[in-house]
Coordinates of C-alpha atoms in Angstrom, one line a residue:
Chain A
M127 CA -27.0 -12.0 -27.9
Y128 CA -26.4 -10.2 -30.6
R129 CA -27.6 -7.0 -29.7
D130 CA -24.9 -5.3 -30.9
E131 CA -25.1 -6.5 -34.3
N132 CA -27.9 -5.3 -34.6
R133 CA -28.1 -2.2 -33.6
G134 CA -26.0 -1.9 -37.4
I135 CA -23.3 -0.9 -38.7
F136 CA -23.8 3.2 -38.0
W137 CA -24.6 2.4 -34.4
S138 CA -21.9 0.2 -33.7
K139 CA -19.3 3.0 -35.1
F140 CA -20.8 6.0 -32.9
Y141 CA -20.8 4.1 -29.9
M142 CA -17.1 2.9 -30.7
K143 CA -16.6 6.7 -31.1
A144 CA -18.6 7.8 -27.6
R145 CA -16.7 5.3 -25.8
T146 CA -13.1 6.9 -27.4
V147 CA -14.9 10.1 -26.3
L148 CA -15.7 9.1 -22.9
V149 CA -12.4 7.0 -22.6
Y150 CA -9.5 10.0 -23.2
T151 CA -12.2 12.3 -21.3
V152 CA -11.6 10.0 -17.8
L153 CA -7.5 9.7 -18.7
I154 CA -7.0 12.6 -19.0
L155 CA -8.8 13.9 -16.0
L156 CA -7.3 11.1 -13.6
S157 CA -4.1 12.5 -15.2
F158 CA -4.7 15.8 -14.4
L159 CA -5.1 14.9 -10.8
C160 CA -2.9 13.3 -10.7
L161 CA -0.1 15.8 -12.0
I162 CA -1.4 18.9 -10.2
T163 CA -0.9 17.7 -6.8
I164 CA 3.1 17.0 -7.9
Y165 CA 2.7 20.5 -9.6
L166 CA 1.4 21.8 -6.3
L167 CA 4.0 21.1 -4.3
I168 CA 6.9 21.5 -6.6
A169 CA 4.9 25.1 -7.2
M170 CA 4.7 25.4 -3.2
S171 CA 8.4 24.2 -2.5
T172 CA 9.4 27.9 -5.0
K173 CA 7.4 30.0 -2.3
S174 CA 8.6 32.5 0.8
H175 CA 7.2 31.3 4.3
L176 CA 6.1 34.6 4.5
T177 CA 3.4 34.0 0.6
L178 CA 2.5 30.4 2.7
I179 CA 0.9 31.6 5.1
T180 CA -0.6 35.3 3.7
P181 CA -4.2 34.1 2.6
L182 CA -5.5 34.2 -0.8
K183 CA -7.2 37.4 -1.7
P184 CA -10.4 36.0 -2.9
N185 CA -10.1 37.6 -6.6
D186 CA -6.4 36.5 -7.3
R187 CA -6.9 33.0 -5.6
W188 CA -4.9 31.3 -8.1
A189 CA -2.1 32.9 -7.4
V190 CA -1.5 29.6 -5.5
L191 CA -0.5 28.3 -9.0
R192 CA 1.9 30.5 -10.1
F193 CA 5.8 29.7 -9.0
G194 CA 7.3 31.8 -6.5
T195 CA 11.1 32.8 -5.7
S196 CA 12.3 31.7 -3.4
F197 CA 13.6 27.7 -4.3
G198 CA 17.0 29.2 -3.3
K199 CA 16.5 30.4 0.2
N200 CA 13.9 27.4 0.4
F201 CA 16.6 24.8 -0.6
G202 CA 19.3 26.9 1.0
S203 CA 17.6 26.4 3.9
I204 CA 17.5 22.9 4.7
F205 CA 21.6 22.2 4.8
K206 CA 21.9 26.1 6.9
T207 CA 23.3 25.3 10.6
G208 CA 22.8 28.9 11.2
P209 CA 19.6 30.5 12.3
G210 CA 16.3 29.5 10.7
G211 CA 18.2 26.7 9.0
F212 CA 16.8 22.7 9.9
E213 CA 19.1 22.0 11.8
S214 CA 18.7 24.5 14.2
R215 CA 14.7 24.4 14.2
Y216 CA 15.3 20.3 14.3
N217 CA 18.4 19.9 15.9
A218 CA 19.3 17.6 13.6
K219 CA 20.8 17.7 9.9
F220 CA 19.1 17.7 7.3
V221 CA 21.9 14.9 5.0
T222 CA 21.0 12.6 8.7
S223 CA 17.5 12.6 8.4
L224 CA 17.9 11.8 4.4
G225 CA 20.3 9.4 5.3
N226 CA 17.8 7.6 7.8
S227 CA 15.5 7.5 5.7
A228 CA 17.9 6.2 3.3
I229 CA 19.2 3.5 5.1
V230 CA 15.7 1.9 6.0
A231 CA 14.3 2.2 3.0
I232 CA 17.4 0.3 1.2
G233 CA 17.3 -2.2 3.7
A234 CA 13.8 -3.1 4.1
T235 CA 13.4 -3.4 0.7
F236 CA 16.6 -5.8 0.3
C237 CA 15.1 -7.6 2.9
S238 CA 11.9 -8.1 2.0
V239 CA 12.2 -8.7 -1.7
Y240 CA 15.7 -11.1 -1.8
F241 CA 13.9 -13.3 1.8
S242 CA 10.2 -13.3 0.1
T243 CA 12.1 -14.7 -3.0
V244 CA 13.9 -17.3 -0.7
V245 CA 10.5 -18.4 1.2
A246 CA 8.6 -18.5 -2.6
Y247 CA 11.5 -20.4 -4.2
G248 CA 11.7 -22.7 -0.5
I249 CA 8.0 -23.4 -1.1
H250 CA 7.4 -23.4 -4.6
M251 CA 10.0 -26.6 -5.7
Y252 CA 11.1 -28.6 -2.7
R253 CA 8.4 -31.1 -1.9
F254 CA 8.5 -31.6 2.2
K255 CA 6.1 -32.4 4.9
L256 CA 5.7 -28.8 6.4
R257 CA 5.1 -26.9 2.7
N258 CA 1.5 -27.0 3.2
A259 CA 1.1 -25.6 6.7
A260 CA 3.5 -23.0 5.9
F261 CA 2.0 -21.8 2.8
T262 CA -2.1 -21.6 4.7
F263 CA 0.8 -20.1 7.7
I264 CA 1.7 -17.2 5.2
L265 CA -1.6 -16.8 4.0
V266 CA -3.5 -16.2 7.4
I267 CA -1.0 -13.8 8.6
M268 CA -1.0 -11.7 5.5
M269 CA -5.1 -10.9 6.8
I270 CA -3.5 -9.5 10.0
P271 CA -3.1 -5.5 9.9
T272 CA 0.2 -5.0 11.3
Q273 CA -1.0 -2.9 13.8
V274 CA -2.0 -5.4 15.5
S275 CA 0.8 -5.5 17.1
T276 CA 3.3 -2.6 17.1
T277 CA 1.9 -2.6 21.0
G278 CA 4.2 -5.2 21.5
F279 CA 6.6 -4.7 19.7
I280 CA 7.1 -1.5 20.6
S281 CA 7.6 -2.0 24.3
M282 CA 9.9 -4.9 22.9
C283 CA 12.1 -2.2 21.3
Y284 CA 11.7 -0.2 25.3
K285 CA 12.7 -3.6 26.7
F286 CA 15.9 -4.4 25.2
G287 CA 17.7 -0.6 23.6
W288 CA 15.5 -1.1 20.5
I289 CA 14.7 2.7 21.0
D290 CA 16.2 5.5 18.6
H291 CA 17.7 2.5 16.3
L292 CA 17.2 1.8 12.5
F293 CA 17.4 -2.0 12.6
P294 CA 13.8 -2.5 13.9
L295 CA 12.5 -0.8 10.7
I296 CA 14.7 -3.1 8.4
I297 CA 14.7 -5.9 10.0
P298 CA 10.9 -6.9 10.8
A299 CA 10.6 -6.6 6.5
V300 CA 11.9 -9.6 6.6
A301 CA 8.7 -11.7 6.8
S302 CA 6.6 -9.5 4.6
P303 CA 3.6 -11.9 3.3
V304 CA 2.4 -9.7 0.8
T305 CA 5.2 -9.2 -1.4
F306 CA 5.8 -13.8 -1.1
F307 CA 2.0 -13.9 -2.1
Y308 CA 3.4 -11.6 -5.3
I309 CA 6.5 -13.5 -6.4
K310 CA 4.7 -17.1 -5.5
Q311 CA 2.5 -16.3 -8.4
Y312 CA 4.4 -15.0 -10.2
M313 CA 7.1 -17.8 -9.8
E314 CA 4.4 -20.3 -10.8
S315 CA 4.5 -19.5 -13.7
V316 CA 7.5 -18.3 -15.1
L317 CA 9.7 -21.3 -13.2
P318 CA 9.6 -24.5 -15.5
F319 CA 11.0 -27.3 -12.4
E320 CA 13.1 -28.8 -15.7
M321 CA 14.9 -25.7 -15.2
V322 CA 16.2 -26.0 -12.1
E323 CA 16.2 -30.1 -13.1
A324 CA 18.6 -29.0 -15.7
A325 CA 20.9 -26.9 -13.4
R326 CA 21.1 -29.8 -11.1
V327 CA 22.1 -32.1 -13.6
D328 CA 25.0 -30.1 -14.3
G329 CA 26.3 -29.7 -10.6
A330 CA 24.9 -26.7 -9.6
G331 CA 24.3 -26.3 -5.6
E332 CA 20.9 -25.2 -4.3
I333 CA 22.3 -22.2 -2.8
R334 CA 24.1 -21.2 -6.2
I335 CA 21.2 -22.4 -8.8
F336 CA 18.6 -20.1 -6.4
H337 CA 21.3 -16.6 -7.4
Q338 CA 22.6 -17.6 -10.7
I339 CA 19.1 -19.3 -12.8
V340 CA 15.6 -18.3 -10.4
L341 CA 16.8 -14.6 -9.2
P342 CA 17.3 -13.7 -13.2
V343 CA 14.3 -14.9 -14.1
M344 CA 12.5 -13.4 -11.4
K345 CA 13.5 -9.6 -12.7
P346 CA 10.4 -8.1 -13.8
A347 CA 8.4 -9.4 -10.4
L348 CA 11.2 -8.3 -8.5
A349 CA 11.6 -4.8 -9.5
V350 CA 8.3 -4.1 -9.3
Q351 CA 8.0 -5.5 -5.3
I352 CA 11.2 -3.1 -5.2
I353 CA 9.2 0.1 -5.9
F354 CA 5.7 -0.9 -4.1
A355 CA 8.8 -1.9 -0.4
F356 CA 10.9 0.9 -1.7
V357 CA 7.7 3.2 -1.8
G358 CA 6.2 1.7 1.4
S359 CA 9.0 1.6 3.7
W360 CA 10.1 5.4 2.6
N361 CA 6.6 6.3 3.1
N362 CA 6.0 4.6 6.8
Y363 CA 4.8 7.1 9.0
F364 CA 3.2 5.1 12.0
V365 CA 6.1 2.6 13.7
P366 CA 8.9 5.5 13.0
Q367 CA 7.2 7.7 15.4
L368 CA 6.4 5.8 17.9
L369 CA 9.7 3.7 17.8
L370 CA 12.4 7.3 17.3
G371 CA 12.3 10.2 19.7
K372 CA 15.4 11.3 19.3
A373 CA 16.0 14.4 16.4
S374 CA 19.2 12.9 14.7
K375 CA 17.3 9.6 14.2
R376 CA 14.6 10.0 12.5
T377 CA 13.2 9.6 9.2
L378 CA 11.5 12.4 6.9
P379 CA 7.4 11.7 7.1
V380 CA 7.8 11.6 11.0
I381 CA 10.3 15.0 10.3
V382 CA 7.8 16.5 8.3
A383 CA 5.0 15.5 10.9
A384 CA 6.7 17.1 13.3
L385 CA 7.8 20.8 11.0
Y386 CA 4.2 21.1 10.6
S387 CA 2.6 20.2 14.2
A388 CA 5.0 22.6 15.4
S389 CA 3.9 25.6 16.9
N390 CA 3.0 28.5 13.9
G391 CA 5.7 31.1 15.3
S392 CA 8.7 29.0 14.9
K393 CA 8.0 26.9 11.3
D394 CA 8.9 27.6 8.0
M395 CA 6.4 26.5 5.1
G396 CA 9.1 27.2 2.9
L397 CA 11.4 24.9 4.6
I398 CA 8.8 22.2 5.2
Y399 CA 7.5 22.2 1.6
M400 CA 11.0 22.0 0.4
V401 CA 11.8 18.9 3.0
I402 CA 8.9 17.6 0.6
F403 CA 10.1 18.2 -2.4
V404 CA 13.9 17.0 -1.8
S405 CA 12.0 12.9 0.1
I406 CA 10.4 13.1 -3.7
V407 CA 12.9 12.7 -5.7
P408 CA 14.0 9.4 -4.9
L409 CA 11.6 8.0 -5.0
T410 CA 10.8 9.5 -8.2
I411 CA 14.2 8.2 -9.1
V412 CA 13.7 4.7 -8.1
Y413 CA 9.8 4.5 -9.6
F414 CA 11.1 5.8 -13.7
I415 CA 14.4 2.8 -13.2
F416 CA 12.0 0.4 -12.9
S417 CA 8.4 1.6 -13.3
R418 CA 9.4 -0.1 -17.3
Y419 CA 9.6 -3.3 -16.2
I420 CA 5.7 -3.0 -13.7
M421 CA 4.0 -2.7 -16.9
K422 CA 6.1 -5.7 -18.6
G423 CA 6.5 -7.9 -15.1
L424 CA 2.7 -7.7 -14.1
T425 CA 1.9 -9.4 -17.5
L426 CA 3.8 -12.4 -16.6
G427 CA 3.1 -12.3 -13.0
A428 CA -0.7 -12.5 -14.3
V429 CA -3.2 -14.1 -11.2
K430 CA -4.9 -16.5 -13.8
G431 CA -8.3 -17.5 -12.9
Chain B
M252 CA 29.6 -39.8 -13.0
A253 CA 27.1 -42.2 -13.9
S254 CA 26.9 -43.3 -10.7
R255 CA 27.2 -39.2 -9.4
I256 CA 23.8 -38.8 -11.3
R257 CA 22.6 -42.0 -9.6
K258 CA 23.5 -40.8 -6.2
R259 CA 21.5 -37.4 -7.0
K260 CA 18.1 -38.4 -8.0
T261 CA 17.7 -40.0 -5.3
L262 CA 19.2 -37.4 -3.0
S263 CA 16.0 -36.2 -0.4
Y264 CA 15.8 -32.2 -1.0
A265 CA 12.9 -31.6 1.2
K266 CA 15.7 -30.5 4.0
W267 CA 16.4 -27.4 1.8
G268 CA 13.0 -26.8 1.6
Y269 CA 13.3 -25.7 5.1
I270 CA 16.6 -23.5 5.1
F271 CA 15.1 -21.9 2.3
I272 CA 11.7 -20.9 4.6
L273 CA 14.0 -20.6 8.0
P274 CA 14.5 -17.1 7.4
F275 CA 11.0 -15.9 7.2
F276 CA 9.9 -17.7 9.9
I277 CA 12.4 -16.7 12.3
V278 CA 11.5 -13.2 11.8
Y279 CA 8.3 -13.7 12.0
A280 CA 7.9 -15.4 15.1
I281 CA 10.5 -12.9 16.6
F282 CA 8.8 -9.3 15.3
Q283 CA 5.4 -10.0 14.7
L284 CA 4.3 -12.9 16.7
Y285 CA 6.0 -12.9 20.0
P286 CA 5.0 -9.1 19.9
L287 CA 1.7 -10.2 19.2
L288 CA 1.5 -12.3 22.0
T289 CA 2.7 -10.1 24.2
T290 CA 0.0 -7.6 23.0
F291 CA -3.1 -10.2 23.6
I292 CA -1.6 -10.6 27.5
Y293 CA -1.1 -6.5 27.7
A294 CA -4.8 -6.3 26.7
F295 CA -5.2 -8.5 30.3
Q296 CA -2.7 -6.4 31.9
S297 CA -2.6 -3.2 33.5
V298 CA 0.4 -2.1 31.5
T299 CA 1.7 1.4 31.4
K300 CA 5.4 3.0 30.4
V301 CA 6.8 5.5 33.0
G302 CA 9.7 6.7 30.9
T303 CA 12.0 4.6 29.2
N304 CA 10.3 2.3 31.4
I305 CA 7.2 -0.2 30.4
V306 CA 6.2 -1.1 33.5
N307 CA 3.8 -4.6 33.9
K308 CA 1.2 -4.5 37.3
G309 CA -0.1 -7.8 36.3
W310 CA -3.9 -9.1 35.8
N311 CA -6.4 -6.6 35.8
N312 CA -9.8 -8.0 35.9
F313 CA -10.7 -7.0 31.9
A314 CA -10.3 -3.2 33.5
N315 CA -9.3 -2.5 29.9
F316 CA -12.2 -3.7 28.3
Q317 CA -14.3 -2.3 30.8
Y318 CA -12.6 1.1 29.6
L319 CA -13.0 0.5 26.7
F320 CA -16.6 -0.3 25.9
E321 CA -18.4 1.9 28.8
T322 CA -16.3 4.6 26.5
N323 CA -17.4 2.6 23.7
D324 CA -14.8 5.0 21.0
W325 CA -13.5 1.8 19.6
A326 CA -17.0 1.0 17.7
K327 CA -16.9 4.7 16.7
T328 CA -14.0 4.9 15.2
F329 CA -13.9 1.8 13.7
G330 CA -17.0 2.5 12.6
T331 CA -15.7 6.2 11.0
T332 CA -12.9 3.9 9.2
M333 CA -14.6 1.5 7.4
I334 CA -16.9 5.0 5.9
I335 CA -14.2 6.6 5.1
Q336 CA -12.6 4.1 3.3
F337 CA -15.3 2.8 1.3
M338 CA -16.6 6.1 0.3
G339 CA -13.3 6.5 -1.1
F340 CA -12.6 3.1 -1.8
I341 CA -15.9 2.2 -4.1
P342 CA -15.5 5.2 -6.6
Q343 CA -11.6 3.9 -6.7
L344 CA -12.9 0.0 -7.2
V345 CA -14.8 1.0 -10.1
V346 CA -12.6 3.9 -12.3
S347 CA -9.4 1.0 -11.5
L348 CA -12.1 -2.0 -12.6
L349 CA -12.9 0.6 -16.0
L350 CA -8.9 1.7 -15.9
A351 CA -7.6 -1.6 -16.5
V352 CA -10.1 -2.6 -18.9
W353 CA -9.6 0.1 -20.9
F354 CA -6.1 -0.5 -20.8
T355 CA -6.1 -4.2 -22.1
D356 CA -8.5 -4.0 -24.6
S357 CA -6.9 -4.5 -28.2
R358 CA -9.4 -2.9 -30.2
L359 CA -9.2 0.6 -28.4
K360 CA -5.8 1.3 -28.4
I361 CA -4.6 4.1 -26.3
K362 CA -2.4 7.0 -27.5
G363 CA -0.1 7.2 -24.9
A364 CA -0.5 4.5 -22.7
S365 CA 2.3 4.5 -20.8
F366 CA 2.1 7.4 -20.4
F367 CA -1.4 7.9 -18.8
K368 CA 0.3 4.4 -16.9
A369 CA 3.1 5.8 -15.4
V370 CA 0.9 9.1 -14.1
I371 CA -1.4 7.5 -12.6
Y372 CA 0.7 6.1 -10.1
M373 CA 2.6 8.7 -9.2
P374 CA 0.2 10.4 -6.6
N375 CA 1.8 7.4 -4.3
L376 CA 5.1 8.6 -4.4
I377 CA 4.1 11.4 -2.4
M378 CA 4.0 10.9 1.0
A379 CA 1.0 10.7 3.0
T380 CA 1.6 13.4 5.5
A381 CA 2.3 15.3 2.6
M382 CA -0.4 14.5 0.6
A383 CA -2.6 15.7 3.9
Q384 CA -0.9 18.7 4.5
L385 CA -1.4 19.8 1.1
F386 CA -5.0 19.0 0.7
A387 CA -5.7 20.7 3.8
T388 CA -3.9 24.2 2.8
M389 CA -5.9 23.9 -0.5
F390 CA -9.5 22.9 1.7
Q391 CA -8.8 25.2 4.6
A392 CA -11.1 28.3 4.8
T393 CA -8.4 30.3 3.1
G394 CA -7.5 28.2 1.1
P395 CA -7.8 28.9 -2.9
L396 CA -10.5 25.6 -3.1
G397 CA -11.9 26.0 0.4
Q398 CA -12.8 29.9 -0.2
I399 CA -14.9 28.4 -3.2
L400 CA -16.6 25.7 -1.5
L401 CA -16.4 27.0 2.4
K402 CA -19.3 29.2 3.4
E403 CA -18.6 32.3 5.4
G404 CA -17.2 30.9 8.9
Q405 CA -17.1 27.9 8.3
S406 CA -13.8 26.0 9.5
L407 CA -13.0 22.3 7.9
A408 CA -12.4 20.6 11.6
G409 CA -16.5 21.7 11.2
M410 CA -17.9 19.9 8.3
K411 CA -19.2 16.8 8.9
W412 CA -18.9 15.0 6.3
G413 CA -17.1 17.4 3.8
L414 CA -13.8 16.3 5.9
R415 CA -14.5 13.1 5.0
W416 CA -14.8 13.4 1.8
L417 CA -11.8 15.1 1.6
V418 CA -10.2 12.4 3.5
A419 CA -11.3 9.9 0.9
F420 CA -10.6 11.8 -2.3
I421 CA -6.9 11.7 -1.2
N422 CA -7.0 8.1 -0.7
F423 CA -9.1 8.1 -4.1
T424 CA -6.0 9.9 -5.6
M425 CA -3.1 8.1 -4.0
W426 CA -4.0 4.5 -4.9
F427 CA -6.5 4.1 -7.5
G428 CA -3.4 3.7 -10.0
N429 CA -1.7 0.9 -8.0
T430 CA -5.4 -1.1 -7.7
T431 CA -5.5 -0.8 -11.5
I432 CA -1.7 -1.8 -12.1
L433 CA -3.1 -4.9 -9.8
L434 CA -6.5 -5.6 -11.8
M435 CA -4.8 -4.5 -15.6
A436 CA -2.0 -8.2 -14.4
G437 CA -5.9 -9.5 -13.6
V438 CA -7.0 -8.9 -16.5
M439 CA -3.6 -9.2 -19.1
G440 CA -3.8 -12.8 -17.4
I441 CA -7.4 -14.3 -19.0
D442 CA -6.3 -16.3 -22.2
D443 CA -6.6 -13.5 -25.7
S444 CA -8.7 -15.9 -27.4
I445 CA -11.6 -16.2 -25.3
F446 CA -11.9 -12.3 -26.3
E447 CA -11.7 -12.6 -29.3
A448 CA -14.0 -15.3 -29.1
A449 CA -16.3 -13.2 -27.2
T450 CA -15.6 -10.6 -30.4
I451 CA -16.8 -13.5 -33.2
D452 CA -19.7 -13.9 -31.5
G453 CA -20.9 -10.0 -31.7
A454 CA -20.7 -8.9 -28.1
G455 CA -20.4 -5.4 -27.3
P456 CA -17.2 -3.7 -24.3
I457 CA -20.3 -3.7 -21.8
R458 CA -21.5 -7.5 -22.7
T459 CA -17.6 -9.2 -22.8
F460 CA -16.8 -7.1 -19.5
K461 CA -19.8 -8.7 -17.8
D462 CA -19.3 -12.3 -18.7
I463 CA -16.1 -13.1 -19.3
T464 CA -14.1 -10.0 -17.9
M465 CA -15.6 -10.4 -15.0
P466 CA -15.5 -14.0 -13.7
L467 CA -12.2 -14.6 -14.9
L468 CA -11.2 -11.4 -12.6
M469 CA -12.8 -12.8 -9.2
P470 CA -9.7 -14.8 -8.5
I471 CA -7.2 -11.7 -8.1
F472 CA -10.4 -9.0 -7.5
I473 CA -10.5 -10.8 -3.4
Y474 CA -7.2 -10.2 -3.3
V475 CA -7.7 -6.5 -4.4
F476 CA -10.6 -5.4 -2.3
L477 CA -9.2 -8.3 0.9
T478 CA -5.6 -6.2 0.7
S479 CA -7.5 -2.9 0.3
L480 CA -9.4 -3.7 3.1
I481 CA -7.4 -4.7 5.3
G482 CA -5.5 -1.2 4.2
G483 CA -8.2 0.5 5.3
I484 CA -8.4 -0.5 8.7
Q485 CA -5.0 0.6 8.8
M486 CA -5.8 4.4 7.9
F487 CA -4.1 6.7 10.0
D488 CA -1.7 9.2 8.3
I489 CA -4.0 11.0 6.6
P490 CA -7.1 11.6 8.7
Q491 CA -4.3 12.3 11.0
N492 CA -2.0 15.1 9.7
I493 CA -5.4 16.5 8.1
L494 CA -6.3 19.3 10.2
I495 CA -3.0 22.2 10.5
G496 CA -3.3 23.2 13.7
S497 CA -5.1 20.5 15.4
Y498 CA -3.6 16.9 14.9
G499 CA -4.8 13.8 15.5
S500 CA -8.1 15.5 16.9
G501 CA -10.4 13.8 14.0
G502 CA -11.9 17.1 13.6
D503 CA -15.3 18.8 15.9
F504 CA -17.1 16.1 15.7
R505 CA -14.3 13.2 15.8
Q506 CA -15.7 12.8 12.0
V507 CA -11.9 11.2 11.0
R508 CA -11.0 9.9 13.8
T509 CA -9.9 5.9 13.0
I510 CA -9.1 3.2 15.4
I511 CA -5.6 3.3 14.2
M512 CA -4.9 6.6 15.4
Y513 CA -7.3 5.7 18.6
L514 CA -5.0 3.0 19.0
N515 CA -2.0 5.9 18.6
A516 CA -3.5 7.8 21.1
F517 CA -3.0 5.1 23.8
L518 CA 0.9 4.6 22.7
G519 CA 1.6 7.8 22.1
T520 CA 0.3 10.0 24.6
S521 CA -1.5 8.1 27.3
K522 CA 0.8 5.4 27.1
N523 CA -1.7 3.0 28.3
F524 CA -0.1 -0.7 26.6
G525 CA -3.1 -2.0 28.3
R526 CA -5.4 -0.2 27.4
A527 CA -3.5 -0.3 23.5
G528 CA -3.3 -4.5 23.3
A529 CA -7.5 -4.9 24.0
L530 CA -7.6 -2.7 21.5
S531 CA -5.3 -4.8 19.7
L532 CA -7.4 -7.6 20.2
I533 CA -10.9 -6.5 19.4
L534 CA -9.1 -5.2 16.2
F535 CA -7.4 -8.3 15.4
V536 CA -11.4 -10.3 16.4
I537 CA -12.4 -7.8 13.3
T538 CA -10.5 -8.3 11.0
S539 CA -10.7 -12.1 11.1
V540 CA -14.1 -12.6 11.4
L541 CA -14.4 -9.9 8.3
S542 CA -11.9 -11.8 6.4
F543 CA -13.2 -15.2 6.8
V544 CA -16.6 -13.9 5.8
I545 CA -15.2 -12.2 2.7
Y546 CA -13.3 -16.1 1.8
K547 CA -16.0 -17.4 2.7
T548 CA -18.5 -16.0 0.7
T549 CA -15.8 -15.4 -2.2
A550 CA -14.6 -19.1 -2.5
T551 CA -18.0 -20.3 -3.9
D552 CA -18.1 -17.4 -7.0
M553 CA -14.2 -18.8 -6.8
S554 CA -15.6 -21.7 -8.0
A555 CA -18.7 -20.9 -10.2
A556 CA -16.4 -18.7 -12.1
R557 CA -13.9 -21.5 -12.8
A558 CA -17.2 -23.7 -14.1
K559 CA -17.7 -20.3 -16.4
K560 CA -14.1 -20.5 -17.3
K561 CA -15.0 -24.1 -19.0
A562 CA -18.1 -22.9 -20.4
A563 CA -15.9 -20.6 -22.0
K564 CA -13.4 -22.5 -23.5
K565 CA -16.1 -25.1 -24.3
A566 CA -17.8 -22.2 -26.5
K567 CA -14.1 -21.3 -28.2
K568 CA -13.2 -24.9 -29.4
V569 CA -16.4 -25.2 -31.2
N570 CA -16.4 -21.7 -32.6
A571 CA -13.6 -23.3 -34.1

């Protein structure tokens, strides 16, 4: 029971020191792993196609870490309309593709975060007959991988002519059980009934209470879910690659995969890495706007044991 | 005014409950439930896509299932998916748990903690397709790490376990930050005074972790475990794009061919929606059984955890 005490002051001090060394070693190694992947992607986007496809010399293999001189050229070619540019290789403007990704990600993020909060509030605040049934139902469907219904979903899109449209990637996000579950947990810990009751006595309507009292209280949890939803939707690949056939309707992950799998003669690796690099920029911005909430928000939203 | 308040108090708000949950259920019914049922019906029919039309030739006497069970690829690809998932997920859980405990340990006071927390989530920002390509470039025979690790004449596609480890490693890199954030939330939710009481009682970090942190963390731990398992079954982007020049092949031994890659081949390449439906139904049954088993086995753990928490609280009172 009192094992640590018996070790004596010396041992326990030594023990804590050793632990500190271990902690920092692990943290530095893991951070290195994370930063090197990002660094490599940036370094790749500064190199020319020729440099990227030439096998590295065994005596100079760490040339992979050096920056190249083609950043400007690669950046230019994603916007170029002439031969060798993004448009001539892909039959679509890069700006259009970036726009598609932005529309889908912003739309899907709004749908999933806003409506998950709406349904969480409905179940948290009101007592109605089907309340428990609704809650259990959502928990059950949370365990079904979305891919299980993809076959029917794609066939529905063909039947109704929804292929090459973006809204089938946005609207379904309204029903996001995982987002709902997180927001519901958070709501339980920060939203007392009295607060809502007081607003009712003051004569505020239910919808107004939701928008003016509940949403502001939920801000930290919403920020966390905005990051998760935005990143997930921006990088979504499986359904978009089945749904979006027309080049001008595709989102960035589909384009990156298509550009990669093009035959060797017709691809420009420098351009591909530039597309990847540019596509990470909006995510990084969203991440740094909302990430300060991640730590704060999750503290409060913790699932109490 | 007084009468208005009284009137409000007797008002029933039940209808608002239904109004608030309505959008979720309408959208779910149209975009997920209806497709789910269609998928299950297709499982027993002969359905193909010709051009942009879905051609349904009606019931076909379990022919889709017969095909799936003859080739047995569903079991092979599912097995592969699970193997790769656990190769990455077990180290991920260990590392994430350690980090979650360290970040929340008030005695440790990590310098630059917010920097580390921000950095470990960053690989999640990179699209998985790009991540797969980047690692493939590094580890292929001509790449800087491939030159060191691969023997003469060896290729990434020809490595059975090497390629699996690579996919698992990418999964780990992308997701351990996310898991850490979730687990940290769980640890922070534990009452600080329980940790204090443990320290006063002379419990060291290992004992504190084993007897206090872990049992109290159980509910969120199960949540993380279940969602990761479901997420792992959906593994697709990375193994699909990991081999430069032979996308979606899964390697020379199909060693990284996952079940969703198999599904994707029906939907994208052979356009056989009937077989896709049958495979989806099998997948649905597997995940339902897995979820149920995990839920049942851990439900008892949960009540044990609650009992332990009560005991800990009692101990705290005695100490005070």
